[in-house]
Amino acid sequence: MNKSAQIFINPSILNANFDDLENEISKVAAVSDFLHLDIMDNKFVPNFTFAFERAVEIIKISKLPVDAHLMIENPDSIAPRYAHAGCASVTFHYEAAKSVGQTINDIRSNGAKVGIAIKPGTDFSKVEDFIADIDMLVVMTVEPGFGGQAFMSQQMPKVRQAREWINSLNGAKPILQVDGGISEITIEEAAESGANCFVAGSAVYKSNNPVATIEKLRELAKARFF
Ligand code: DX5
Ligand code: ZN
């Protein structure tokens, strides 16, 4: 069926050592696809990670292309700044955006790929009309805000629905990312459901061997994704 579709493993540095990020990113660079950079503003979610200036420093030191995940209020004006700062892709939350179509255009015109993320309580039907215009859909498999939470299997029907929609598109097919609780235990279920891009935070950075963990995650996902 779709065996050749690419699998992406994107480590999240949310649970890495924030004081030594250059080294933390270097550790996983050779075996990862993108660096997943979680931006939280303590408004859209009850947690704060990096100010814009600090994020720009991380984007500059990262040896991996950056997949920014903006968990912020009012992303419409800020998301394009992340694109301009050199992120490979910028994902904003559907629930937070005032003008989804305009924000898609503004990210793209600033040179980045475009992602839309939906929280566990948001139905796929809300975003289906945008799918053909974006590069990535992110189905959250935890409530956004914190690393280390349990994977929500109950989101898998949404992942299946999104995969069916994506596969029915004629043109380029956006990546289907799952974010939250991905581990060697949960990745197979997510891949079987149709995800081809996997964010892994604590599974990677709490592992004694992050490189081997990423390699294992990739192998498990490849074997289950069709
Ligand atoms: C959650 C973040 C996730 C998180 C994933 O709000 O968007 O990217 O870092 O971490 P784990 O893999 O530990 O759930
Ligand atoms: Zn994230």
JSON list of C-alpha atoms and ligand atoms in Angstrom, two decimals, residues 12-15 36 38 40 45 69 71 140 142-149 179-182 199-203, ligand 1:
[
{"chain": "A", "resi": 12, "resn": "SER", "atom": "CA", "xyz": [11.33, 16.76, 21.80]},
{"chain": "A", "resi": 13, "resn": "ILE", "atom": "CA", "xyz": [13.76, 18.55, 24.10]},
{"chain": "A", "resi": 14, "resn": "LEU", "atom": "CA", "xyz": [11.03, 19.33, 26.63]},
{"chain": "A", "resi": 15, "resn": "ASN", "atom": "CA", "xyz": [12.53, 16.78, 29.01]},
{"chain": "A", "resi": 36, "resn": "HIS", "atom": "CA", "xyz": [10.72, 19.14, 17.98]},
{"chain": "A", "resi": 38, "resn": "ASP", "atom": "CA", "xyz": [7.85, 22.98, 22.18]},
{"chain": "A", "resi": 40, "resn": "MET", "atom": "CA", "xyz": [4.58, 27.27, 25.61]},
{"chain": "A", "resi": 45, "resn": "VAL", "atom": "CA", "xyz": [-1.18, 25.90, 28.21]},
{"chain": "A", "resi": 69, "resn": "HIS", "atom": "CA", "xyz": [5.23, 23.41, 18.00]},
{"chain": "A", "resi": 71, "resn": "MET", "atom": "CA", "xyz": [1.36, 26.11, 22.16]},
{"chain": "A", "resi": 140, "resn": "MET", "atom": "CA", "xyz": [-2.11, 15.54, 20.10]},
{"chain": "A", "resi": 142, "resn": "VAL", "atom": "CA", "xyz": [-1.86, 14.06, 25.37]},
{"chain": "A", "resi": 143, "resn": "GLU", "atom": "CA", "xyz": [-3.31, 17.36, 26.58]},
{"chain": "A", "resi": 144, "resn": "PRO", "atom": "CA", "xyz": [-0.61, 19.84, 25.53]},
{"chain": "A", "resi": 145, "resn": "GLY", "atom": "CA", "xyz": [1.45, 21.41, 28.31]},
{"chain": "A", "resi": 146, "resn": "PHE", "atom": "CA", "xyz": [3.75, 18.80, 29.78]},
{"chain": "A", "resi": 147, "resn": "GLY", "atom": "CA", "xyz": [6.07, 15.99, 28.79]},
{"chain": "A", "resi": 148, "resn": "GLY", "atom": "CA", "xyz": [5.89, 12.55, 30.32]},
{"chain": "A", "resi": 149, "resn": "GLN", "atom": "CA", "xyz": [2.11, 12.08, 30.19]},
{"chain": "A", "resi": 179, "resn": "ASP", "atom": "CA", "xyz": [2.67, 14.14, 19.77]},
{"chain": "A", "resi": 180, "resn": "GLY", "atom": "CA", "xyz": [2.56, 12.94, 23.36]},
{"chain": "A", "resi": 181, "resn": "GLY", "atom": "CA", "xyz": [3.31, 9.72, 25.18]},
{"chain": "A", "resi": 182, "resn": "ILE", "atom": "CA", "xyz": [5.11, 8.04, 22.27]},
{"chain": "A", "resi": 199, "resn": "VAL", "atom": "CA", "xyz": [7.42, 13.13, 18.56]},
{"chain": "A", "resi": 200, "resn": "ALA", "atom": "CA", "xyz": [9.21, 11.48, 21.46]},
{"chain": "A", "resi": 201, "resn": "GLY", "atom": "CA", "xyz": [10.31, 13.46, 24.49]},
{"chain": "A", "resi": 202, "resn": "SER", "atom": "CA", "xyz": [10.72, 11.52, 27.69]},
{"chain": "A", "resi": 203, "resn": "ALA", "atom": "CA", "xyz": [11.11, 8.18, 25.88]},
{"chain": "B", "resi": 1, "resn": "DX5", "atom": "C1", "xyz": [3.33, 18.23, 25.07]},
{"chain": "B", "resi": 1, "resn": "DX5", "atom": "C2", "xyz": [4.38, 18.50, 24.02]},
{"chain": "B", "resi": 1, "resn": "DX5", "atom": "C3", "xyz": [5.06, 17.27, 23.57]},
{"chain": "B", "resi": 1, "resn": "DX5", "atom": "C4", "xyz": [5.92, 16.63, 24.63]},
{"chain": "B", "resi": 1, "resn": "DX5", "atom": "C5", "xyz": [6.15, 15.21, 24.31]},
{"chain": "B", "resi": 1, "resn": "DX5", "atom": "O1", "xyz": [2.61, 19.38, 25.30]},
{"chain": "B", "resi": 1, "resn": "DX5", "atom": "O2", "xyz": [3.79, 19.10, 22.90]},
{"chain": "B", "resi": 1, "resn": "DX5", "atom": "O3", "xyz": [5.86, 17.54, 22.43]},
{"chain": "B", "resi": 1, "resn": "DX5", "atom": "O4", "xyz": [7.16, 17.21, 24.74]},
{"chain": "B", "resi": 1, "resn": "DX5", "atom": "O5", "xyz": [6.78, 14.65, 25.41]},
{"chain": "B", "resi": 1, "resn": "DX5", "atom": "P1", "xyz": [6.53, 13.12, 25.77]},
{"chain": "B", "resi": 1, "resn": "DX5", "atom": "O6", "xyz": [7.06, 12.34, 24.63]},
{"chain": "B", "resi": 1, "resn": "DX5", "atom": "O7", "xyz": [7.27, 12.93, 27.03]},
{"chain": "B", "resi": 1, "resn": "DX5", "atom": "O8", "xyz": [5.04, 12.96, 25.93]}
]
